[in-house]
Short mmCIF file of C-alpha atoms and ligand atoms in Angstrom, two decimals:
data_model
loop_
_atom_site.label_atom_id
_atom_site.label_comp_id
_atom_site.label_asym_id
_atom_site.label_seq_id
_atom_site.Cartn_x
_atom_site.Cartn_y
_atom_site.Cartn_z
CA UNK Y 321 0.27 -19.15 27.79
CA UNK Y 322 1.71 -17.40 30.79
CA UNK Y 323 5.30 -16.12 29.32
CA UNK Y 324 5.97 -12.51 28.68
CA UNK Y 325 5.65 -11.54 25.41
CA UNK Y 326 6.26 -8.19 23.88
CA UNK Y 327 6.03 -8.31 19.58
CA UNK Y 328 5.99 -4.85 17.72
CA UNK Y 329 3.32 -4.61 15.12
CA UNK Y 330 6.12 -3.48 12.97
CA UNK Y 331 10.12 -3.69 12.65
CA UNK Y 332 11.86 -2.45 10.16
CA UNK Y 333 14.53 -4.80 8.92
CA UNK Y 334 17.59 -3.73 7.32
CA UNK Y 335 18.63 -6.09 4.06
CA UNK Y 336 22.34 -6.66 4.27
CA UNK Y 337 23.76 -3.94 1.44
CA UNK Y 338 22.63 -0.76 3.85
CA UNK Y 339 26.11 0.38 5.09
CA UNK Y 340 28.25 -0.42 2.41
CA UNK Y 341 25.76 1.53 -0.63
CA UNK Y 342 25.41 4.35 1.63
CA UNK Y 343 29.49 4.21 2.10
CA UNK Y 344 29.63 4.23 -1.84
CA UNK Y 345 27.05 6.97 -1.99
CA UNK Y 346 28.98 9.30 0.32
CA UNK Y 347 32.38 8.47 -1.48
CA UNK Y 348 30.62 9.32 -4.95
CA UNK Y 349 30.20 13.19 -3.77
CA UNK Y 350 26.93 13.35 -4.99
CA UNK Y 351 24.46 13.21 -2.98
CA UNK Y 352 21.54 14.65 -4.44
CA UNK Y 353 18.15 13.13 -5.75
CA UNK Y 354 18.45 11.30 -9.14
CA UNK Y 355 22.06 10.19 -9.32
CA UNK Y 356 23.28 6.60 -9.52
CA UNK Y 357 21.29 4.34 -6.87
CA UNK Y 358 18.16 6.16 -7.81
CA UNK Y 359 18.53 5.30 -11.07
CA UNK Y 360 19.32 1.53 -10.18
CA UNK Y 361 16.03 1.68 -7.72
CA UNK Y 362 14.28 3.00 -10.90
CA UNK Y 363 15.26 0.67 -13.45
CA UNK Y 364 14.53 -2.21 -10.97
CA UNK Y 365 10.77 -0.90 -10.78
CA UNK Y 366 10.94 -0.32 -14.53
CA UNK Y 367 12.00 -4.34 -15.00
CA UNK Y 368 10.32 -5.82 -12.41
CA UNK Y 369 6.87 -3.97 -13.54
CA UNK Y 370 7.58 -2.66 -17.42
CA UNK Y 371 6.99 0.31 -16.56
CA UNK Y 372 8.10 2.82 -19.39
CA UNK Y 373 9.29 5.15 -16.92
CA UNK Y 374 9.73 5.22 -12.60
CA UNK Y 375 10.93 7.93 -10.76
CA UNK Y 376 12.15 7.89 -7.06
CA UNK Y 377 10.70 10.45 -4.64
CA UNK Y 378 10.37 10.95 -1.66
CA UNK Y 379 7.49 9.55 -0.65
CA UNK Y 380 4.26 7.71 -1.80
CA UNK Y 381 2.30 11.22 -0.37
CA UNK Y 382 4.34 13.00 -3.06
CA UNK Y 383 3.89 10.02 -6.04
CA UNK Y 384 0.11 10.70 -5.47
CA UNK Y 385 0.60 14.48 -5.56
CA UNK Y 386 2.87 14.34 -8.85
CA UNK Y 387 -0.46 12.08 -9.94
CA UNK Y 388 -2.56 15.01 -9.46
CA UNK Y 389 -0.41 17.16 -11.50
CA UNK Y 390 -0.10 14.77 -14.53
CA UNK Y 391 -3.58 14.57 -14.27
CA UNK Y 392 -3.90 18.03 -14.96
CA UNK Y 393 -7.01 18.04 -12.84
CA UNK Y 394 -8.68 21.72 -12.36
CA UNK Y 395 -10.47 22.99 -8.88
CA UNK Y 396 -13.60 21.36 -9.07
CA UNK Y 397 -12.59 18.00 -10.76
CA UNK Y 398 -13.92 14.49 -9.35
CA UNK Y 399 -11.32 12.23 -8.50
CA UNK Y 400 -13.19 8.68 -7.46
CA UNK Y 401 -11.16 7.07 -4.23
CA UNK Y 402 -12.36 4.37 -1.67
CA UNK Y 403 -13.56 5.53 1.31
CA UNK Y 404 -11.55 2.74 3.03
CA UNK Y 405 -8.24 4.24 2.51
CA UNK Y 406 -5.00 6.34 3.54
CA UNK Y 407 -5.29 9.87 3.86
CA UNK Y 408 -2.53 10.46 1.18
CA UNK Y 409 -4.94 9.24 -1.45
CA UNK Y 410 -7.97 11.70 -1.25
CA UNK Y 411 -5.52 14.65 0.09
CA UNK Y 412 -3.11 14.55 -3.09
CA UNK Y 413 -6.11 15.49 -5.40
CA UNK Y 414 -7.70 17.85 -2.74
CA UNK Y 415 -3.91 19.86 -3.09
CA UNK Y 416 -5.00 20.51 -6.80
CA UNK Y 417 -8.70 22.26 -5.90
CA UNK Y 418 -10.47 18.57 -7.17
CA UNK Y 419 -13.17 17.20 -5.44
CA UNK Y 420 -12.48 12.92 -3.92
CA UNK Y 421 -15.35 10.90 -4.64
CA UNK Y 422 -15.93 8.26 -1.46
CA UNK Y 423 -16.94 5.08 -2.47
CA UNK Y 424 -17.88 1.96 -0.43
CA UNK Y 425 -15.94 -1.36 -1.17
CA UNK Y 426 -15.72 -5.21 -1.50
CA UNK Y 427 -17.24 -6.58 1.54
CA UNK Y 428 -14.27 -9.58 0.69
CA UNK Y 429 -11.50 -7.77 -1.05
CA UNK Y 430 -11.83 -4.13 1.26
CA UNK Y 431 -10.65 -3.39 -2.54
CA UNK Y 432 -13.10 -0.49 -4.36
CA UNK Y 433 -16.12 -1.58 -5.91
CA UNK Y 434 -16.30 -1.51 -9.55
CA UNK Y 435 -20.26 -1.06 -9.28
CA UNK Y 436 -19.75 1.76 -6.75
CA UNK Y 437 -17.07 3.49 -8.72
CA UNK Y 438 -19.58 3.15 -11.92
CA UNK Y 439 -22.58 4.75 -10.17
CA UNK Y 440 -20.05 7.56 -8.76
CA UNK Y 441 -18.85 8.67 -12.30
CA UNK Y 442 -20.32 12.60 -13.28
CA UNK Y 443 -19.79 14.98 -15.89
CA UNK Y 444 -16.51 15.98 -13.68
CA UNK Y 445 -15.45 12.81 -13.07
CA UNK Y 446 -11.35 12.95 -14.14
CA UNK Y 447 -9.76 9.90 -12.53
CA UNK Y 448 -10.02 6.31 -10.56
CA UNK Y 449 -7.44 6.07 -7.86
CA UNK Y 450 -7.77 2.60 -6.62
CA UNK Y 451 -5.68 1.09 -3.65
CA UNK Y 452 -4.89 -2.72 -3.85
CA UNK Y 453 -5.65 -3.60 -0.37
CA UNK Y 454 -2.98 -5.67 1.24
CA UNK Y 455 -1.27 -6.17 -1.84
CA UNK Y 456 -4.59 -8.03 -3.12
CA UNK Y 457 -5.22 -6.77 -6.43
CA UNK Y 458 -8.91 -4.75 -7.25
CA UNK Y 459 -10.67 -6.00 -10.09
CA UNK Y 460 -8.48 -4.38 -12.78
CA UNK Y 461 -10.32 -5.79 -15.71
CA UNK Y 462 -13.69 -4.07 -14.82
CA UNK Y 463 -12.13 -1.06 -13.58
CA UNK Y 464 -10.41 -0.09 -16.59
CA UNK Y 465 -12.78 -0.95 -18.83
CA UNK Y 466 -15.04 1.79 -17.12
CA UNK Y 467 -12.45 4.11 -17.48
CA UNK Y 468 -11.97 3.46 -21.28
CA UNK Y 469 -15.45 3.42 -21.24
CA UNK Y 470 -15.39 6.94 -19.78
CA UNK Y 471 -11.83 8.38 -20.25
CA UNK Y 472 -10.94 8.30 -17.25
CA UNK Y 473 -6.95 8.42 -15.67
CA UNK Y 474 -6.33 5.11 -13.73
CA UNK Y 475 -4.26 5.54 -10.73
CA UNK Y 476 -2.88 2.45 -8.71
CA UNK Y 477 -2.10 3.62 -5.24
CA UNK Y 478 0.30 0.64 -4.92
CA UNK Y 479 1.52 1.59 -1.55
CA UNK Y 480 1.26 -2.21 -0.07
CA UNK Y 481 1.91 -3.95 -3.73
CA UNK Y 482 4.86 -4.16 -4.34
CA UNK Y 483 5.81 -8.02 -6.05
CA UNK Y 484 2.05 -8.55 -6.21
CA UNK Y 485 0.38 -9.67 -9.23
CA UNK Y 486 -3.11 -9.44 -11.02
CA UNK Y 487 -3.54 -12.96 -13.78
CA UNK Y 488 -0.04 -12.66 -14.15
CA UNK Y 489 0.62 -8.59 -14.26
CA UNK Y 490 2.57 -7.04 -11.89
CA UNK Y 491 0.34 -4.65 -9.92
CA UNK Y 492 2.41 -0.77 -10.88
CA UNK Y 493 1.69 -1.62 -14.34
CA UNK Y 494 -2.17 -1.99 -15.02
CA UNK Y 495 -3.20 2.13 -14.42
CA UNK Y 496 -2.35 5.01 -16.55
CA UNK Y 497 0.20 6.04 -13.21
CA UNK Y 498 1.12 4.18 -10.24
CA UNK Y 499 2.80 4.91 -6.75
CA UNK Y 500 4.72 3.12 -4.51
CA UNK Y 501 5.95 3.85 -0.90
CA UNK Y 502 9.13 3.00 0.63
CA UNK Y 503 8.25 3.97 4.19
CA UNK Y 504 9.50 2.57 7.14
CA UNK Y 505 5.81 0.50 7.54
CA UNK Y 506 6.44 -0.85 3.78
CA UNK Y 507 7.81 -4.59 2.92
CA UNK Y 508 10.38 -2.53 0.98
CA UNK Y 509 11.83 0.68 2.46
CA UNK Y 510 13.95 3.73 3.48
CA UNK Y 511 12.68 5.01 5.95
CA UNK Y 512 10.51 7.73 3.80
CA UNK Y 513 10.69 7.12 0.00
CA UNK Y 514 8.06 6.12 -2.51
CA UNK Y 515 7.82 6.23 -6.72
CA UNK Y 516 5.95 6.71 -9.58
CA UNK Y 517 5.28 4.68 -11.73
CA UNK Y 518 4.48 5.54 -15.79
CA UNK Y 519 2.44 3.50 -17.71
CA UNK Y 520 1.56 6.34 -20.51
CA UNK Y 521 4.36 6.93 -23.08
CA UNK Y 522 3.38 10.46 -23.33
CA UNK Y 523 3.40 11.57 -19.53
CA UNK Y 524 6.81 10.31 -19.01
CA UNK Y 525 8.74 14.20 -20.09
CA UNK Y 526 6.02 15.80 -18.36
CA UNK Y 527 6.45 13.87 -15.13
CA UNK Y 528 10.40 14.39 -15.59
CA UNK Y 529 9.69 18.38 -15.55
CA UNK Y 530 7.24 18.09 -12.64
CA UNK Y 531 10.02 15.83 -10.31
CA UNK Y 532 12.77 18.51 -10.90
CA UNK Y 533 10.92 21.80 -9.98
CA UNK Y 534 8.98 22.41 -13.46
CA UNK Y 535 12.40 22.64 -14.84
CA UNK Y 536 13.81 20.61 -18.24
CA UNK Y 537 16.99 19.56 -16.16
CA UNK Y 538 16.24 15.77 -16.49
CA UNK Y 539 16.64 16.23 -20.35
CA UNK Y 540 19.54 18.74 -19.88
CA UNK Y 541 21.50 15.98 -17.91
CA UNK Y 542 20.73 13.27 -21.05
CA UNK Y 543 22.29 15.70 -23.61
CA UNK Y 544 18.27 16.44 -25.02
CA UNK Y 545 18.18 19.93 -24.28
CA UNK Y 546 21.58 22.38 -24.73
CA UNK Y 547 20.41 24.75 -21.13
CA UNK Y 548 17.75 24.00 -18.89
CA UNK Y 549 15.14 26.44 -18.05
CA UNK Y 550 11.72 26.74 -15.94
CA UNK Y 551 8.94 25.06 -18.50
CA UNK Y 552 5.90 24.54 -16.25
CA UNK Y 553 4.59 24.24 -12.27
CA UNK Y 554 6.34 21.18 -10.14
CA UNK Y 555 8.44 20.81 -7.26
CA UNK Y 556 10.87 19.09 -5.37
CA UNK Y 557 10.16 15.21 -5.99
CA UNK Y 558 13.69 13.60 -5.48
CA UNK Y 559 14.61 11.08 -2.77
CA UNK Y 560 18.61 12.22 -1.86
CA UNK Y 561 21.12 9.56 -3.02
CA UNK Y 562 21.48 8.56 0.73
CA UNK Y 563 18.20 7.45 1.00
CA UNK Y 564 18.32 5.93 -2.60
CA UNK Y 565 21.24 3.89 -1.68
CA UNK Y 566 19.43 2.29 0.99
CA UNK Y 567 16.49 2.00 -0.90
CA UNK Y 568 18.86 -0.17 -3.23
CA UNK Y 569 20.10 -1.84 -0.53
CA UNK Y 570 16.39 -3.11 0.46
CA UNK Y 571 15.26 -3.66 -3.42
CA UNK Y 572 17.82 -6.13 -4.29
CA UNK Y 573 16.08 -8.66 -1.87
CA UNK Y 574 12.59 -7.39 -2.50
CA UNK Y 575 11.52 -11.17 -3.48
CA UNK Y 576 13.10 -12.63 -0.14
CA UNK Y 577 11.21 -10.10 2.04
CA UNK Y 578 8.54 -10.24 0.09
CA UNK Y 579 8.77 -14.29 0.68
CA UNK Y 580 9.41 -14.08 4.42
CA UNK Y 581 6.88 -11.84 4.57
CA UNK Y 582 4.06 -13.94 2.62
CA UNK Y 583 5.07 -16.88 5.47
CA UNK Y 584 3.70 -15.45 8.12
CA UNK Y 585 0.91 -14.45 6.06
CA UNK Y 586 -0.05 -18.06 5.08
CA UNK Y 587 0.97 -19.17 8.87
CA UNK Y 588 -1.80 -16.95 10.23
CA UNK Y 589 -4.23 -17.44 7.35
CA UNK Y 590 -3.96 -21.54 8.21
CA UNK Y 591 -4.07 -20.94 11.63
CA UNK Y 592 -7.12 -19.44 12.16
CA UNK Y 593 -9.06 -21.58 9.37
CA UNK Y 594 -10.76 -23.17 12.64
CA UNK Y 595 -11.77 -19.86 14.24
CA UNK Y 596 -13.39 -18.78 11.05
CA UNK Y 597 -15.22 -22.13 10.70
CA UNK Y 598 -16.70 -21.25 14.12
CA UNK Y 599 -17.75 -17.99 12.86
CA UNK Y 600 -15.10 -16.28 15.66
CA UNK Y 601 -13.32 -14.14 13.06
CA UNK Y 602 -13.12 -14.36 9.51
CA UNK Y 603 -10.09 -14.10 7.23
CA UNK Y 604 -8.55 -12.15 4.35
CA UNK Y 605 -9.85 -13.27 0.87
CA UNK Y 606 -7.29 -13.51 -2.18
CA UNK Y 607 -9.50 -13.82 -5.13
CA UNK Y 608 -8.35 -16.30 -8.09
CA UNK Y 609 -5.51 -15.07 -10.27
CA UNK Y 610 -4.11 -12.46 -7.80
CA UNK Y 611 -0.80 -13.37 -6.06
CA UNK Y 612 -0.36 -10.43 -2.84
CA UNK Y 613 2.86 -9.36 -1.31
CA UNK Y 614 2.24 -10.52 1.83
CA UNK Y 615 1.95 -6.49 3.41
CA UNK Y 616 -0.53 -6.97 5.84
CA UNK Y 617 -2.64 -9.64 7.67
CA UNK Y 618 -5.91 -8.46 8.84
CA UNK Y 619 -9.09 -10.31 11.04
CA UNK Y 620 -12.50 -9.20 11.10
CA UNK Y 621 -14.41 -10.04 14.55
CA UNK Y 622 -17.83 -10.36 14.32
CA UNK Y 623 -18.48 -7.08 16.23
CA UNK Y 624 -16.61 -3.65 17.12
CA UNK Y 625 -17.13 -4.84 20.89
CA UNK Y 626 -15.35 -7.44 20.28
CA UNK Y 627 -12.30 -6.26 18.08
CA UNK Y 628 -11.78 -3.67 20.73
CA UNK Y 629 -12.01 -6.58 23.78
CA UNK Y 630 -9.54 -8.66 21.47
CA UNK Y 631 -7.08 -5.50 20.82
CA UNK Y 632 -7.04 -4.79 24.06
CA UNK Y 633 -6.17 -8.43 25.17
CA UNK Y 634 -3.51 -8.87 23.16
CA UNK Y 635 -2.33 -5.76 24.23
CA UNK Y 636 -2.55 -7.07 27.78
CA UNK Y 637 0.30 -10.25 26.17
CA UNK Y 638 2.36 -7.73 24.94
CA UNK Y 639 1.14 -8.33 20.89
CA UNK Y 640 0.94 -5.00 19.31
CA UNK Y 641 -1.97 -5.46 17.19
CA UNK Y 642 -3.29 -2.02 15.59
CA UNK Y 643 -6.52 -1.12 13.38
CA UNK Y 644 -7.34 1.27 10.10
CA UNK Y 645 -8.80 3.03 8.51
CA UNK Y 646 -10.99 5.31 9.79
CA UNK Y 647 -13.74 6.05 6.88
CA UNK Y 648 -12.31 9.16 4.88
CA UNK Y 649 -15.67 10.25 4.51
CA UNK Y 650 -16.30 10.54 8.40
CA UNK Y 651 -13.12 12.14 8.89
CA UNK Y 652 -13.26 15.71 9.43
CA UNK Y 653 -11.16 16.46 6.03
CA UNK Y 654 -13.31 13.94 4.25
CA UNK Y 655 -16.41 16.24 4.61
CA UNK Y 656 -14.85 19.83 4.29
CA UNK Y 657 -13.17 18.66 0.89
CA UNK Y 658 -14.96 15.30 0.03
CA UNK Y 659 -18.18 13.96 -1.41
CA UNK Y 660 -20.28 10.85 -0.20
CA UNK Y 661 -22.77 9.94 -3.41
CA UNK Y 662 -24.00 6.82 -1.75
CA UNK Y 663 -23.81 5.45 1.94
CA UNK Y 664 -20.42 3.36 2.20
CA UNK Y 665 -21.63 0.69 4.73
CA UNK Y 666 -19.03 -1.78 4.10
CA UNK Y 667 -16.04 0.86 4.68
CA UNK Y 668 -17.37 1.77 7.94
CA UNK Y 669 -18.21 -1.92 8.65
CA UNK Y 670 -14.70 -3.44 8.10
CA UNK Y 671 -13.25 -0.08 9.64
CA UNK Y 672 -15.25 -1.23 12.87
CA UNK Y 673 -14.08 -4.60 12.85
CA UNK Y 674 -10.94 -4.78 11.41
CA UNK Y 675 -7.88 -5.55 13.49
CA UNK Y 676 -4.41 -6.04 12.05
CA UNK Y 677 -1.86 -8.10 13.31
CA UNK Y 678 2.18 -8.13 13.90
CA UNK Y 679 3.55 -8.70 10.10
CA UNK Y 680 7.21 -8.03 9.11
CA UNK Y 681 10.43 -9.88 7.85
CA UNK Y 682 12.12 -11.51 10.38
CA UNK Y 683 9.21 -12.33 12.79
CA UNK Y 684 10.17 -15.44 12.93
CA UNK Y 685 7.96 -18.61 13.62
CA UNK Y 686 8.36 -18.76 17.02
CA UNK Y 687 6.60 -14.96 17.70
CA UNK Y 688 4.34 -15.95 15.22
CA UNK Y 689 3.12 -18.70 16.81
CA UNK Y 690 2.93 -16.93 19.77
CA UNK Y 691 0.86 -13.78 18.04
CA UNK Y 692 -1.78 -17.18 17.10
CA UNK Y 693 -2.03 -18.24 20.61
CA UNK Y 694 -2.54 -14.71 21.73
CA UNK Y 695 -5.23 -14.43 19.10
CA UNK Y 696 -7.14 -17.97 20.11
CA UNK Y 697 -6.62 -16.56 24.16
CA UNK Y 698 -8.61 -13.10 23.18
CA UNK Y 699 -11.07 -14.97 21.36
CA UNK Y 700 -11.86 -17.92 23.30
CA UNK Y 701 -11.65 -15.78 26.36
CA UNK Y 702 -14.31 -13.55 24.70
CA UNK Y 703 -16.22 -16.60 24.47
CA UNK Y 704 -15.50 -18.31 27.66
CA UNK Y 705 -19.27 -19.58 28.50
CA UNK Y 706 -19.58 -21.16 24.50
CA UNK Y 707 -16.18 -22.99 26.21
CA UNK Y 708 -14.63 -23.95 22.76
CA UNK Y 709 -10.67 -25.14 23.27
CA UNK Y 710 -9.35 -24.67 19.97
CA UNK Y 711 -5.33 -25.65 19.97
CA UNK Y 712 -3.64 -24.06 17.38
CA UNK Y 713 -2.22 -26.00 14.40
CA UNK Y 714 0.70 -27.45 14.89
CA UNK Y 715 2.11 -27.09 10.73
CA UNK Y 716 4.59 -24.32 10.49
CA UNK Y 717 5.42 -23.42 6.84
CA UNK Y 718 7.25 -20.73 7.82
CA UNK Y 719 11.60 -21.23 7.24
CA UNK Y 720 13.64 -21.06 10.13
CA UNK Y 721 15.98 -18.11 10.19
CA UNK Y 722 18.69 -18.39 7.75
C1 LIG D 1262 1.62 4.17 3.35
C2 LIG D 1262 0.59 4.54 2.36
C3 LIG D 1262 0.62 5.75 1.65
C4 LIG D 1262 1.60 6.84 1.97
O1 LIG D 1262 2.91 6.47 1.82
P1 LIG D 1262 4.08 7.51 2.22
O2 LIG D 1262 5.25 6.92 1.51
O3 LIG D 1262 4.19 7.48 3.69
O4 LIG D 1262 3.68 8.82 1.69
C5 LIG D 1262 -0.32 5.98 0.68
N1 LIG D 1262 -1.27 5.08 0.41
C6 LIG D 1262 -1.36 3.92 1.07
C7 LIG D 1262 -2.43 2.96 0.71
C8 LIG D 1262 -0.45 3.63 2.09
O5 LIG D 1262 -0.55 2.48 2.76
#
């Protein structure tokens, strides 16, 4: 393939409703966190998960750190995270004085490893904060059982999750908390906005005081409380109703993106069936009884001389392919606030190998395609003296633009 190509890694993609909510918003005169389109963004997370409670903020970063607080962990507190992960999720507990717990991962999944997470626990072990990888759920069923088993707070960092499912469940719903982000890299988003999610009846009035500066002004607005007065520590939690409205603009076609998005998905994932046959790269794995949301798309090369040769030759096409994450636990944060237990070879394996390609509503077939031949190029190029011609499948279930 000779033409010029030049595909983002990501574009955000407005849904239709943008202008006109945001319009509606400004006419309203209230433009402040909480008001009418965050509540709408809320009770769609509330129906769509069954949630008891979800609150809009203004971030996933500050879901995590409202997390911390519910948790009421104390300095010195274990919080168990995969080592594979986002910043956000260790540093939201490290804000609180508690100690993240690396663990190493599902060599198939990149999900945290139940057995890992078991042999991590301690006397100050407080909480599990699990990320579902891709929108691929982690094994739910084992995890919470060790943390009934052990009292532990389940957090769902649900960050790529959104519309993804676990035998049925919608992922948001399975932890004691759960946290969503609406930022501009999300299949849903505003630019910068996230939520959290309340499983536990009895958090929900705390979280409320928390969101609105460790004041009772949630309740004072519902008529529960005649004044409303400082009641404990919080913050400033609330996404402003500008943001909210296009939040609600984005949320009321979540399952279309969400559908476009899991296109592409399955258009990569059958396209390079034959490249993982050959033992070229190998694909993402969706274990039985988890539907994902179609976030991300992901390749492992066989080594990190080769992911980088491949990077860089798609770069070369003009196919913006990225990688992540570095290990948290080689990171210099990750050792000043962190603790290792146990080696995590399979983070730092997949970190070395992983590379992550061009995914977002409205990439259409026709880059798509064009991201796969850019993909067989690198790798067959890699592998020029083997001399395998692999043409790319010729099935395209993705729709054509509507
Ligand atoms: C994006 C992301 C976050 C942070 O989200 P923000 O809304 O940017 O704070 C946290 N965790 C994971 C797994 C993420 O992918």
């Amino acid at each position: 393939m000779t033409e010029a190509t030049n595909i983002p890694f990501n574009r955000p993609s407005l849904a239709g409703g943008e202008h006109r909510y945001i319009d509606e918003a400004l006419a309203s005169g209230k433009l402040s966190g909480n008001g009418q389109f965050a509540d709408r963004c809320a009770q769609w997370l509330e129906r769509h998960t069954g949630a008891t409670k979800a609150l809009i903020t203004p971030s996933c970063t500050a879901a995590l750190e409202m997390s911390g607080i519910l948790a009421e962990l104390t300095p010195g507190d274990e919080v168990i995270v995969p080592d594979f992960a986002f910043v956000s999720t260790a540093n939201a507990f490290v804000l609180r004085g508690a100690v993240p717990v690396f663990v190493d991962i599902d060599p198939r999944t990149l999900n945290i490893d139940p057995a890992a997470i078991e042999q991590a626990i301690s006397e100050r072990t407080r909480a599990i904060v699990v990320i579902h990888y891709g929108g691929v759920a982690c094994n739910m069923d084992r995890i919470l059982a060790i943390a009934r088993r052990h009292e532990l707070t389940v957090i769902e960092d649900a960050a790529h999750a959104i519309e993804a499912t676990y035998n049925g469940r919608p992922l948001g719903s399975l932890g004691d908390l759960a946290t969503f982000s609406f930022h501009e890299t999300k299949n849903v988003q505003c630019g910068e906005g996230g939520a959290l999610l309340i499983n536990d009846p009895q958090l929900v009035e705390h979280a409320e005081i928390i969101q609105e500066k460790g004041t009772d002004r949630s309740q004072f607005f519902r008529g529960a409380v005649d004044k409303y007065t400082w009641r404990d520590t919080g913050s400033s939690y609330l996404l402003s109703e500008v943001a909210s409205a296009f939040l609600w603009a984005q949320l009321e076609h979540a399952p279309r993106i969400t559908a476009e998005r899991r296109d592409v998905w399955q258009h990569y994932f059958e396209a390079f069936e034959p490249l993982e046959k050959d033992e070229l790269l190998s694909r993402p794995y969706v274990p039985a009884g988890c539907v994902h949301s179609g976030h991300l798309f992901y390749v492992l090369l066989p080594t990190v001389e080769q992911r980088d040769a491949v990077l860089g030759a798609l770069h070369q096409r003009g196919v913006h392919a990225v990688f992540h994450y570095l290990p948290l636990h080689e990171s210099p944060g990750g050792r000043r606030y962190g603790r290792l237990p146990r080696p995590a070879p399979v983070s730092r394996d997949a970190s070395s190998r992983l590379l992550r390609l061009p995914l977002w509503a409205g990439l259409g077939l026709e880059r798509t395609e064009a991201v796969v031949e850019a993909v067989y190029a690198a790798v067959r190029g890699q592998r020029s003296r083997a001399g395998r011609g692999i043409a790319p499948p010729t099935s395209s279930p993705i729709r054509a633009p509507a």
